[in-house]
Coordinates of C-alpha atoms in Angstrom, one line a residue:
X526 CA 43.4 85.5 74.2
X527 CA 46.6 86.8 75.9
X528 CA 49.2 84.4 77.0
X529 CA 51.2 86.3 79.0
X530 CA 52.5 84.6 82.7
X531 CA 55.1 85.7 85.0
X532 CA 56.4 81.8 83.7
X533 CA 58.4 81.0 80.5
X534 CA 56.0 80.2 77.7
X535 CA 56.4 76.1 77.5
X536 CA 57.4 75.4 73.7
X537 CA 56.3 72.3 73.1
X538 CA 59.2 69.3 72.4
X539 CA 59.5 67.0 69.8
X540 CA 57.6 64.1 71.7
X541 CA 54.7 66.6 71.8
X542 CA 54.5 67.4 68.1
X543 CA 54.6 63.2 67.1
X544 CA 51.8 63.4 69.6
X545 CA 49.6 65.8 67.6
X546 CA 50.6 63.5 65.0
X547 CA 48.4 60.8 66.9
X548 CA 45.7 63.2 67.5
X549 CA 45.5 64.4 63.7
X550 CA 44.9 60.1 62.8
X551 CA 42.0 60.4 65.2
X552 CA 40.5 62.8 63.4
X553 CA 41.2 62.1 60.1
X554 CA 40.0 58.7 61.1
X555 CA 36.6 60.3 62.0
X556 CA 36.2 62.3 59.1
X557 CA 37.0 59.2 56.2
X558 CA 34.6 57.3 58.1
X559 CA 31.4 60.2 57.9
X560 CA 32.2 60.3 53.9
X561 CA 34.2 56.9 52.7
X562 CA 30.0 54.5 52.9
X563 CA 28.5 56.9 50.3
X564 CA 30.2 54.8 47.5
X565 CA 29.6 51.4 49.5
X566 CA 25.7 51.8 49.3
X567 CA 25.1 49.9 45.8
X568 CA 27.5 46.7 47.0
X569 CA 26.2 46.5 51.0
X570 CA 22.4 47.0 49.2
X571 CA 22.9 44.1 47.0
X572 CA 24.8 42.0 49.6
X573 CA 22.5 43.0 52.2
X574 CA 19.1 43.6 51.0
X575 CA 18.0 46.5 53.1
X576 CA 14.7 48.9 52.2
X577 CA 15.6 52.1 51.2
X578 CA 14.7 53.5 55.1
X579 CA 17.4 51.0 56.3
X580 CA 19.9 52.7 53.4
X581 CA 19.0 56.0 55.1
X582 CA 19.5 55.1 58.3
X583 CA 22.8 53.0 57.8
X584 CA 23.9 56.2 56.5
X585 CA 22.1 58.9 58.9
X586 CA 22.5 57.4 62.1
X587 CA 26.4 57.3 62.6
X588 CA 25.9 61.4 62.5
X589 CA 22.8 61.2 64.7
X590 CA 25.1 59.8 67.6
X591 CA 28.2 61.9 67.0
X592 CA 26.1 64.9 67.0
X593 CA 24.0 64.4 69.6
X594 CA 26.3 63.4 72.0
X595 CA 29.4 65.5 71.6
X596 CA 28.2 68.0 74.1
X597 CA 28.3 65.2 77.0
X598 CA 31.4 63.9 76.1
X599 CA 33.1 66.7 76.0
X600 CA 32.5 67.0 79.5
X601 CA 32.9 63.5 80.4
X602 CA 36.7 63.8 79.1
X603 CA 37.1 66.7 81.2
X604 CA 36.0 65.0 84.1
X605 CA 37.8 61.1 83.6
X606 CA 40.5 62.4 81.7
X607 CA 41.0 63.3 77.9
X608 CA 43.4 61.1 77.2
X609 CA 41.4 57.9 78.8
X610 CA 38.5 58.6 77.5
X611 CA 40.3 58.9 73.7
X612 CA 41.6 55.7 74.0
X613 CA 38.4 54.0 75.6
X614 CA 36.9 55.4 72.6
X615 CA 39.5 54.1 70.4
X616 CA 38.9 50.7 71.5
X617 CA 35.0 51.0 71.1
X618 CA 35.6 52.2 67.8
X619 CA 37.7 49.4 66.5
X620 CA 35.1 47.1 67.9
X621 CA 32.4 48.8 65.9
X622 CA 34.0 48.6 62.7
X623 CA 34.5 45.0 62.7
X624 CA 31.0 44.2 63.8
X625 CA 29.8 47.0 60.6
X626 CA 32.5 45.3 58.6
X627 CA 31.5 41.5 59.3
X628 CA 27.3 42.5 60.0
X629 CA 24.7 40.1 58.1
X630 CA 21.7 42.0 58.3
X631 CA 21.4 45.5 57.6
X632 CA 19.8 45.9 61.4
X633 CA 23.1 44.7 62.7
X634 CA 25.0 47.3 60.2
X635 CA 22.6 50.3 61.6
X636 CA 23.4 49.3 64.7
X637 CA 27.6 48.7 64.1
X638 CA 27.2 52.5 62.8
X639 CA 25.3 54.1 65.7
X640 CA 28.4 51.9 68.1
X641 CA 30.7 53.7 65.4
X642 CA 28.9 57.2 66.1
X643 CA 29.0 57.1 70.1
X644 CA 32.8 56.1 70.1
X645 CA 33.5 58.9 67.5
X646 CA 31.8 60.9 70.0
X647 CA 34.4 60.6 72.6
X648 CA 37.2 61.0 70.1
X649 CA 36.6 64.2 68.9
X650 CA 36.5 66.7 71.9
X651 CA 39.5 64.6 73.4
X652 CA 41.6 65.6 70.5
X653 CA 41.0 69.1 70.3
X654 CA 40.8 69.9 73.7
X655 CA 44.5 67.6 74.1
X656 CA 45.9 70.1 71.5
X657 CA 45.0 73.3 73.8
X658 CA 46.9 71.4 76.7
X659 CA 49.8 70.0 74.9
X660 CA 50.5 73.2 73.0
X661 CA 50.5 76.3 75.4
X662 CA 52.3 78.6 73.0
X663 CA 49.7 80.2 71.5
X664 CA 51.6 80.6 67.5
X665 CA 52.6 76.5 68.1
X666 CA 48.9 76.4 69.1
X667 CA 47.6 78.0 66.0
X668 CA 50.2 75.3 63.9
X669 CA 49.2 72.3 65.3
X670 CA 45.6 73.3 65.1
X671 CA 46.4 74.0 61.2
X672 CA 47.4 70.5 61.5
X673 CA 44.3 69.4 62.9
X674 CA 42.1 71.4 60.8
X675 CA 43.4 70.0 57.3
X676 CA 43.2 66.4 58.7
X677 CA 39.7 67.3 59.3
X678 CA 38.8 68.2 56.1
X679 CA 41.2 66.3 54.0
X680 CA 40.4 63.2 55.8
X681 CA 36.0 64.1 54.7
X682 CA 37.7 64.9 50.9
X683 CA 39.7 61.2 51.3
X684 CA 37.0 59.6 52.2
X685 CA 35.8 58.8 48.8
X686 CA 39.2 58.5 47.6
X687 CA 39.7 55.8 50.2
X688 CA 36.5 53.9 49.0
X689 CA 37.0 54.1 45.8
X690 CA 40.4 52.5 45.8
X691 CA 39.1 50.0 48.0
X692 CA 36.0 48.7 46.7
X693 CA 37.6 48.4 43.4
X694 CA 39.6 45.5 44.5
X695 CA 37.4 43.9 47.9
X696 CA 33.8 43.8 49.5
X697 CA 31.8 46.6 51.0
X698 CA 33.4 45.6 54.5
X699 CA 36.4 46.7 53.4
X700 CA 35.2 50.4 53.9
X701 CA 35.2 49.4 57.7
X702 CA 37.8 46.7 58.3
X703 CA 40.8 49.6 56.9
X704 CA 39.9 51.2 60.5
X705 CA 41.4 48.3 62.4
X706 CA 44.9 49.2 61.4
X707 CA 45.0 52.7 62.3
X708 CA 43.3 52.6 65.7
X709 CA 45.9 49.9 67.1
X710 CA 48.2 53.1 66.1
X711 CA 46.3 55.3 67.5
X712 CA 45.8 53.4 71.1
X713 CA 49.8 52.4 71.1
X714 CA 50.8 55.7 70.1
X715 CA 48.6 57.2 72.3
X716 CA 49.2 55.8 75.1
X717 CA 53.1 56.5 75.2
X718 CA 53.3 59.8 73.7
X719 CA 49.9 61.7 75.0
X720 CA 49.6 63.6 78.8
X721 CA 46.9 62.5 80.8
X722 CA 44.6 66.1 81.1
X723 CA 41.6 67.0 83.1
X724 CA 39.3 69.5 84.0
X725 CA 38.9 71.5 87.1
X726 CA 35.4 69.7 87.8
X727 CA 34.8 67.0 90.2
X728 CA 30.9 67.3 90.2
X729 CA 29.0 64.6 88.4
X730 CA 27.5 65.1 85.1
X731 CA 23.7 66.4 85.0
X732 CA 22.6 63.6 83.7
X733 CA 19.2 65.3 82.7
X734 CA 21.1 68.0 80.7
X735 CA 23.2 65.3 78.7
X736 CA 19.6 63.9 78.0
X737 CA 17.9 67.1 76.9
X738 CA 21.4 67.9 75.1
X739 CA 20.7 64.6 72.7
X740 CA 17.1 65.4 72.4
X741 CA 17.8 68.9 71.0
X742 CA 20.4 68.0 68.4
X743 CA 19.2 64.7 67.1
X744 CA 15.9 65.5 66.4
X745 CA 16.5 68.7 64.4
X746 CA 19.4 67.0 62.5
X747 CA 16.8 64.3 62.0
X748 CA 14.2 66.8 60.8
X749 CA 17.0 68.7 58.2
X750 CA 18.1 65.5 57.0
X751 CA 14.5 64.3 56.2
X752 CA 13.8 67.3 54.4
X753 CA 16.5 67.1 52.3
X754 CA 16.1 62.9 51.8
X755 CA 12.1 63.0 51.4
X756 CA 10.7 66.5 51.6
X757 CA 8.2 67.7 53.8
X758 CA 6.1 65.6 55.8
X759 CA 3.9 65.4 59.2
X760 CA 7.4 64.3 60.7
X761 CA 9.5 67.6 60.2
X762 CA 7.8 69.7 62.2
X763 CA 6.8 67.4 65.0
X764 CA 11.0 66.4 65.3
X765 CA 11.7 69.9 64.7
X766 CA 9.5 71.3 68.1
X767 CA 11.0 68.6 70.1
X768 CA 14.3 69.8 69.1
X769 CA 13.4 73.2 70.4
X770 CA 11.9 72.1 73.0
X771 CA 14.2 70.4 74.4
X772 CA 17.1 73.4 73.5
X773 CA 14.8 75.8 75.2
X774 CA 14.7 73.3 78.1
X775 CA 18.4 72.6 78.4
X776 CA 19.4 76.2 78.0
X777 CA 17.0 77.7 81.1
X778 CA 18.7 74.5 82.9
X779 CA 22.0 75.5 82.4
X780 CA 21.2 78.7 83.7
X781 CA 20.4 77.3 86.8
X782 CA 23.4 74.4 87.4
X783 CA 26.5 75.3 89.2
X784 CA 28.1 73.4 87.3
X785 CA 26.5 73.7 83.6
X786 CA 27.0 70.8 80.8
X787 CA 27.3 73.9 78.6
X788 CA 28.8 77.2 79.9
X789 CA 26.9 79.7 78.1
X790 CA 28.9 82.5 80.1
X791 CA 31.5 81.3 76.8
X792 CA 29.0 82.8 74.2
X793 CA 29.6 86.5 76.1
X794 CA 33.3 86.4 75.0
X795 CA 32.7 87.6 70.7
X796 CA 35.8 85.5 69.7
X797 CA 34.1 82.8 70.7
X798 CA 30.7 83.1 69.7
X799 CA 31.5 84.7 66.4
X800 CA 34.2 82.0 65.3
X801 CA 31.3 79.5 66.5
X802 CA 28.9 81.1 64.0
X803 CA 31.6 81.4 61.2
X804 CA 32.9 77.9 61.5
X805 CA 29.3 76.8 61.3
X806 CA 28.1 79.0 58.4
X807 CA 31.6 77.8 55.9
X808 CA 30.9 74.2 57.2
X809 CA 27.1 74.6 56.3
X810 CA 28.3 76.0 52.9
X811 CA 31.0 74.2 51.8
X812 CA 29.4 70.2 52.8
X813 CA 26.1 71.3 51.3
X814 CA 28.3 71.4 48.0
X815 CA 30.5 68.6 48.5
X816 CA 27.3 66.0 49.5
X817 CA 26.6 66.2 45.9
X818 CA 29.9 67.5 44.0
X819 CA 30.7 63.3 44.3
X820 CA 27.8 62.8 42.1
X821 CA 28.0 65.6 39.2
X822 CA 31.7 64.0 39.2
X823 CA 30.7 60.4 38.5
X824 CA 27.0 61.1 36.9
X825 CA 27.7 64.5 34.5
X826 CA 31.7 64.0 34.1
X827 CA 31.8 60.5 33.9
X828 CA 34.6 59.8 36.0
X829 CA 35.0 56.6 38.0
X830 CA 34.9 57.0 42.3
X831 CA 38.6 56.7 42.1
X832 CA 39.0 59.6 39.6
X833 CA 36.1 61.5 41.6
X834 CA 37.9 61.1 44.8
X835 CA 41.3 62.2 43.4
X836 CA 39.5 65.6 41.2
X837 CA 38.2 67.0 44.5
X838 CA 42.2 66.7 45.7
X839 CA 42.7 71.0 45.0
X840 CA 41.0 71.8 48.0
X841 CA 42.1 69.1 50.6
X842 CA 46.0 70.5 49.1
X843 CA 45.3 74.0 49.1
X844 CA 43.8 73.2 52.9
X845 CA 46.7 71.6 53.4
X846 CA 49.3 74.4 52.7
X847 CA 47.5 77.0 54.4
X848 CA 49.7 75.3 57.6
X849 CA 52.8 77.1 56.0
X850 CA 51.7 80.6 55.9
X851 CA 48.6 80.4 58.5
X852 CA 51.0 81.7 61.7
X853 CA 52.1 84.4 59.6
X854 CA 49.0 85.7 58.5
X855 CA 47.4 85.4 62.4
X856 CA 50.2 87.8 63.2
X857 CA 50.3 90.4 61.0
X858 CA 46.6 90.6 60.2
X859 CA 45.1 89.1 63.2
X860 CA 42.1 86.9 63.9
X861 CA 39.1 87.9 63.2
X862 CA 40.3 90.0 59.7
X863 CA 42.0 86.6 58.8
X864 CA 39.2 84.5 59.0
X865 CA 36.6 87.1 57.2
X866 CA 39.3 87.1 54.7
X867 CA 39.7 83.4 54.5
X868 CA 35.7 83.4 53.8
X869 CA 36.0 85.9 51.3
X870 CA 38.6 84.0 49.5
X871 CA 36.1 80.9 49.9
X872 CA 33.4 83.0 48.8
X873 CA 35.0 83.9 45.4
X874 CA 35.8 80.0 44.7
X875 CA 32.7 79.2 45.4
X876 CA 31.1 81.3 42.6
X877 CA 34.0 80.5 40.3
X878 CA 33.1 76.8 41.1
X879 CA 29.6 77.7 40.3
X880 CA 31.1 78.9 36.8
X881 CA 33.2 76.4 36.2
X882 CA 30.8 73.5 36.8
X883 CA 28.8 74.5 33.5
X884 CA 32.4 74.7 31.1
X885 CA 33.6 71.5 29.4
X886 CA 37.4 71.0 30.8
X887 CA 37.8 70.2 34.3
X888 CA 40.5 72.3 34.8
X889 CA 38.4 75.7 36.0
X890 CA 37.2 73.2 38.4
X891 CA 40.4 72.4 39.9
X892 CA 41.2 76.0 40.7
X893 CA 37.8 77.4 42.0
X894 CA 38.6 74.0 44.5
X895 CA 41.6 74.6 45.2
X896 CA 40.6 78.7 46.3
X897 CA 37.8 77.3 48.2
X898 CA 40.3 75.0 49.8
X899 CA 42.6 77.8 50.9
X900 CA 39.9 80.0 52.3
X901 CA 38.2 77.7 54.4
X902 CA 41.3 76.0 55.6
X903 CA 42.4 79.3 56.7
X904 CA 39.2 80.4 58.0
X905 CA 38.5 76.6 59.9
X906 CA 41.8 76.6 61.9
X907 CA 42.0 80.1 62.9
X908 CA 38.3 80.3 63.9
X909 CA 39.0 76.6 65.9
X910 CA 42.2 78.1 67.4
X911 CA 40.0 81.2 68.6
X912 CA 37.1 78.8 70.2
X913 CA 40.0 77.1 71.9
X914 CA 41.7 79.9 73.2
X915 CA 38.6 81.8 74.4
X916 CA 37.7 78.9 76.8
X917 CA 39.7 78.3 79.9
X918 CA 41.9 75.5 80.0
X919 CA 39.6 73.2 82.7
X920 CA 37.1 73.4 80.3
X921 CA 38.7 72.9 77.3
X922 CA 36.8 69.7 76.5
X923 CA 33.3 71.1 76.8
X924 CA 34.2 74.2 74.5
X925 CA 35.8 72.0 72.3
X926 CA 32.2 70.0 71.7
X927 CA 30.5 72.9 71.3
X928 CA 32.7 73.6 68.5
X929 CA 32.4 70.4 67.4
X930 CA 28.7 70.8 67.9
X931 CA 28.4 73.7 65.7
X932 CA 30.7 71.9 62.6
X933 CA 28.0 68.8 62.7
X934 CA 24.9 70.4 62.7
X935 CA 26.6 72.7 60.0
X936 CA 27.0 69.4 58.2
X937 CA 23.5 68.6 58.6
X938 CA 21.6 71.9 57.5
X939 CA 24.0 72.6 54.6
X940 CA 23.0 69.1 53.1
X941 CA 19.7 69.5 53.5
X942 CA 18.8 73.4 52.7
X943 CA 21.7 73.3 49.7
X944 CA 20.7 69.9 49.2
X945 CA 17.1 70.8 48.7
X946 CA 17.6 73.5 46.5
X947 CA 19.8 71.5 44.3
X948 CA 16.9 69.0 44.1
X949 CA 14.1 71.3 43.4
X950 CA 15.9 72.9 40.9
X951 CA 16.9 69.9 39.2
X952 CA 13.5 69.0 39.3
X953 CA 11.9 72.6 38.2
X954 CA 14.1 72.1 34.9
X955 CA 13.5 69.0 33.8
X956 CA 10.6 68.5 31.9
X957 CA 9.8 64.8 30.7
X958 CA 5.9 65.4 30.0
X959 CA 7.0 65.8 25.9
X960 CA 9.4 62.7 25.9
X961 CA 6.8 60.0 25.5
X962 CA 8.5 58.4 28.7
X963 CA 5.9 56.0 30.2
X964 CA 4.5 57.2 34.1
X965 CA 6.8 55.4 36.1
X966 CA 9.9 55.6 34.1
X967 CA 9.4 59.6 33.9
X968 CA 8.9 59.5 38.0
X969 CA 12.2 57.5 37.8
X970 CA 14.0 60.5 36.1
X971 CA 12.4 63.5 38.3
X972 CA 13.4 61.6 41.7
X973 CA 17.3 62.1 40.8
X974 CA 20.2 62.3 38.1
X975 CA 21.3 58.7 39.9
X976 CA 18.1 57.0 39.8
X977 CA 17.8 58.5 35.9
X978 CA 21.3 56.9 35.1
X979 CA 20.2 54.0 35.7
X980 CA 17.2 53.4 33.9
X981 CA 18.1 55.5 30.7
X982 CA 20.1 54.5 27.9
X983 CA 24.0 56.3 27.5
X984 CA 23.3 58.8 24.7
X985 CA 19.5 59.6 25.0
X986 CA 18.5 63.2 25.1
X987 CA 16.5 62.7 28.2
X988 CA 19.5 61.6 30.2
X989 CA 21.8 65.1 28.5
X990 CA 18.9 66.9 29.4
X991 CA 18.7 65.1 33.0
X992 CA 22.3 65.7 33.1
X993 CA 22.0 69.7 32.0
X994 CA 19.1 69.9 34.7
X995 CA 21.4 68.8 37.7
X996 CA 24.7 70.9 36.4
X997 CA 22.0 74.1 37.0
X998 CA 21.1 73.0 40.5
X999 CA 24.6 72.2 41.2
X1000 CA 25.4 75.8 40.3
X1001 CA 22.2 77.5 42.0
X1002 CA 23.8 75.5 45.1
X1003 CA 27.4 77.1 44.4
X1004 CA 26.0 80.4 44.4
X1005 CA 23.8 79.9 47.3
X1006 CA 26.7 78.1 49.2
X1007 CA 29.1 81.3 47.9
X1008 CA 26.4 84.0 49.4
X1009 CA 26.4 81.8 52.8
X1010 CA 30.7 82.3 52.9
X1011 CA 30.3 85.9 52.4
X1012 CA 27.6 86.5 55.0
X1013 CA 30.2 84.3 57.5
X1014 CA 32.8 87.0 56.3
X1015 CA 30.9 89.8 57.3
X1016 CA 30.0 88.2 60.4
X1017 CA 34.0 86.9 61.1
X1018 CA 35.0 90.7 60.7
X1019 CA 32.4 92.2 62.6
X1020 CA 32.6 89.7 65.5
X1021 CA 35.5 88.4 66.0
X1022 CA 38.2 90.9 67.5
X1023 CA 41.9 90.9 66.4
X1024 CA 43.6 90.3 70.1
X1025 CA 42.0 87.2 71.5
X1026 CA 40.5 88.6 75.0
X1027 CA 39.5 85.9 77.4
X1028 CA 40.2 84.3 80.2
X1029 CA 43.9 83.9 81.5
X1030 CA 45.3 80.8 81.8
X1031 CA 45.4 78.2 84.8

């Protein structure tokens, strides 16, 4: 987008870059908190007792909310104010993880987590959209949403890092309870060093359009996340047409509203539609992997959550560096040829990962990581930095949801198609018929490499076989997961333009 004003361009001061440091513990917050329960299940199941539906939903529905109600938040914080509504949803966040921390029924935890799910709801497209205001130089801008960007994804890596280290010495609450500290930060931070921001809007919000908005995503995330947790059933479909229904629905509605929950007017405007598309297809690609890269760690490696936590480290530091060299490369190559080449890279660590997963040291793994960590860091911020800059400033927070928007449900299809493959696969290869296993242990091994851990012996062939069974599905998921970067390359270069045209600023 051009940035050009008869006015000086406003560098931003060193008050405003400890604020971004506020905004980048929001976020990094968010993203521990969507990855850190994974290794809690087995504690909060024994404490707890839930079925395995309430496991599912403990750990599905914190995403259902976030997902589904990013779009209307978005627009709430434009309307309120971004700042007030991040600290609001601070508070409400704090709140939740004590009650999920301290909850003695796993109806109360399900419940903690959706509370957890609508607060992180409102944090999200306040901090993104705070970053386009505070930082109005658009290189500074493409720094401190660098920033941003590797909180985001090495807050999701840290996540089982965090638990880990945490449930080796206290309970499962603990996973909750380490939020507590970091959101009094965030609020007393926040509210000294971060400018109040709004929108242009004073019209309510279409309250049937932030309805049909949650009725679009959650179903189909519902329906992708079933799929990939217990196949096919009458369920998919039905959730799946609502879904559409609904979309279809709140799309001709927009059409009509003066004042639209979504502008779709943004989606004529290639750098943003096409960074939209390529953030979604390397999220899709790269947590499809990572849902079960935790698992071949722990279950085919043998490490321990702490070690697993620290061996996926290459990619959140190769994420990390791309800050130094990621205004540099903007300028001299441009946007949209960074970002297909930051997929590209991606791309090529994601088949060396796919290579690497099958060799005995783990040291090939480390550096197909930490090349899938540079390309997608690369490609995450610069393809953010273009949503943001497309969208005019007044509606900075709704454009920042849809972005948002497209990451989650990115989250949620590249678990469960990736995640479905790996299964099947897993499955396909493992024959048990010839073992002399009795029925129900045998259906004990073919449900998953976890579930075959813990009712087979260390040492017996059926669990090395088990164990060679998953490392090919885990590898038929790298390559799958390597074809989806490439195809977001292709798009990324094709789409995107090299000067950001959009709308001037206000």
């Amino acid at each position: 987008m051009t940035e050009t004003s008869t006015a000086p361009i406003h560098r931003a001061s060193v008050r405003e870059w400890a604020s971004l440091g506020v905004l980048t513990l929001a976020v990094v917050l968010l993203a521990i908190d969507g990855t850190v329960l994974a290794l809690a299940v087995p504690s909060l199941t024994a404490d707890l007792g839930p079925t395995a539906t309430q496991v599912l939903w403990i750990g599905d529905v914190y995403s259902f909310a976030l997902a589904g109600l990013l779009v209307t938040m978005g627009n709430v914080a434009d309307r309120i104010g971004r700042k007030r509504l991040l600290l609001i949803g601070s508070v409400a966040f704090g709140l939740a993880s004590a009650a999920a921390a301290f909850a003695q029924t796993p109806e109360l935890l399900i419940a903690a987590r959706a509370l957890l799910g609508i607060a992180g709801a409102t944090l999200m497209p306040s901090t993104l959209s705070l970053v386009r205001t505070i930082f109005r130089d658009a290189r500074q801008r493409t720094t401190a949403i660098a920033v941003w960007s590797a909180g985001a994804t090495g807050g999701a890596a840290a996540g089982p890092l965090v638990g880990g280290a945490l449930l080796e010495h206290f309970w499962w609450g603990s996973v909750f309870l380490i939020n507590i500290p970091v959101i009094i930060v965030i609020v007393i931070a926040g509210a000294i060093l971060l400018p109040e921001s709004k929108g242009g809007s004073r019209t309510p919000i279409d309250l049937l359009s932030a309805v049909l908005s949650v009725l679009a995503i959650v179903p189909l995330v519902y329906a992708v996340k079933h799929v990939a947790g217990h196949g096919f059933d009458w369920t998919v479909p039905l959730t799946a047409l609502l879904g559409i229904g609904a979309g279809w629905w709140f799309v001709r509605r927009q059409k009509r509203l003066t004042t639209p929950l979504i502008d779709l007017q943004l989606f004529r405007i290639p750098a943003f539609s096409g960074a939209v598309v390529a953030n979604s297809l390397s999220v899709f690609a790269l947590s499809g992997l990572l849902f079960f890269f935790s698992q071949y760690l722990q279950l085919v490696r043998g490490f321990t959550p702490l070690l697993a936590g620290a061996a996926e480290l290459p990619a959140t530091l190769a994420s990390i560096a791309v800050i130094a060299i990621i205004g540099l490369l903007s300028r001299r190559v441009g946007p949209g040829r960074s970002i297909g080449l930051g997929l590209a890279v991606a791309a090529v660590g994601m088949a060396g990962l796919a290579v690497a997963e099958g060799l005995p040291t783990y040291w090939g793994i480390a550096i197909a990581l930490a090349v899938v960590g540079l390309g997608v860091g690369v490609s995450m911020t610069l393809s953010t930095d273009a949503v943001v800059a497309a969208a005019p400033r007044e509606r900075a927070g709704a454009a920042s949801a849809i972005s948002e928007t497209g990451y989650e449900l990115g989250v949620a299809l590249g678990i469960a198609v990736l995640g479905s493959l790996q299964t099947a696969f897993y499955r396909s290869n493992l024959d048990v018929t010839g073992d002399g296993l009795a029925t129900g242990l045998a259906d004990r091994v073919r449900e998953s490499l976890a579930s075959a851990s813990q009712v087979l012996q260390p040492g017996s062939p059926v669990l090395d076989h088990a164990r060679a069974a998953f490392t090919g599905g885990m590898q038929l998921a790298s390559i799958c997961a390597a074809v989806a970067l490439a195809v977001a390359a292709a798009v990324a270069l094709r789409v995107i333009p090299n000067r950001q045209d959009g709308p001037h600023e206000h």
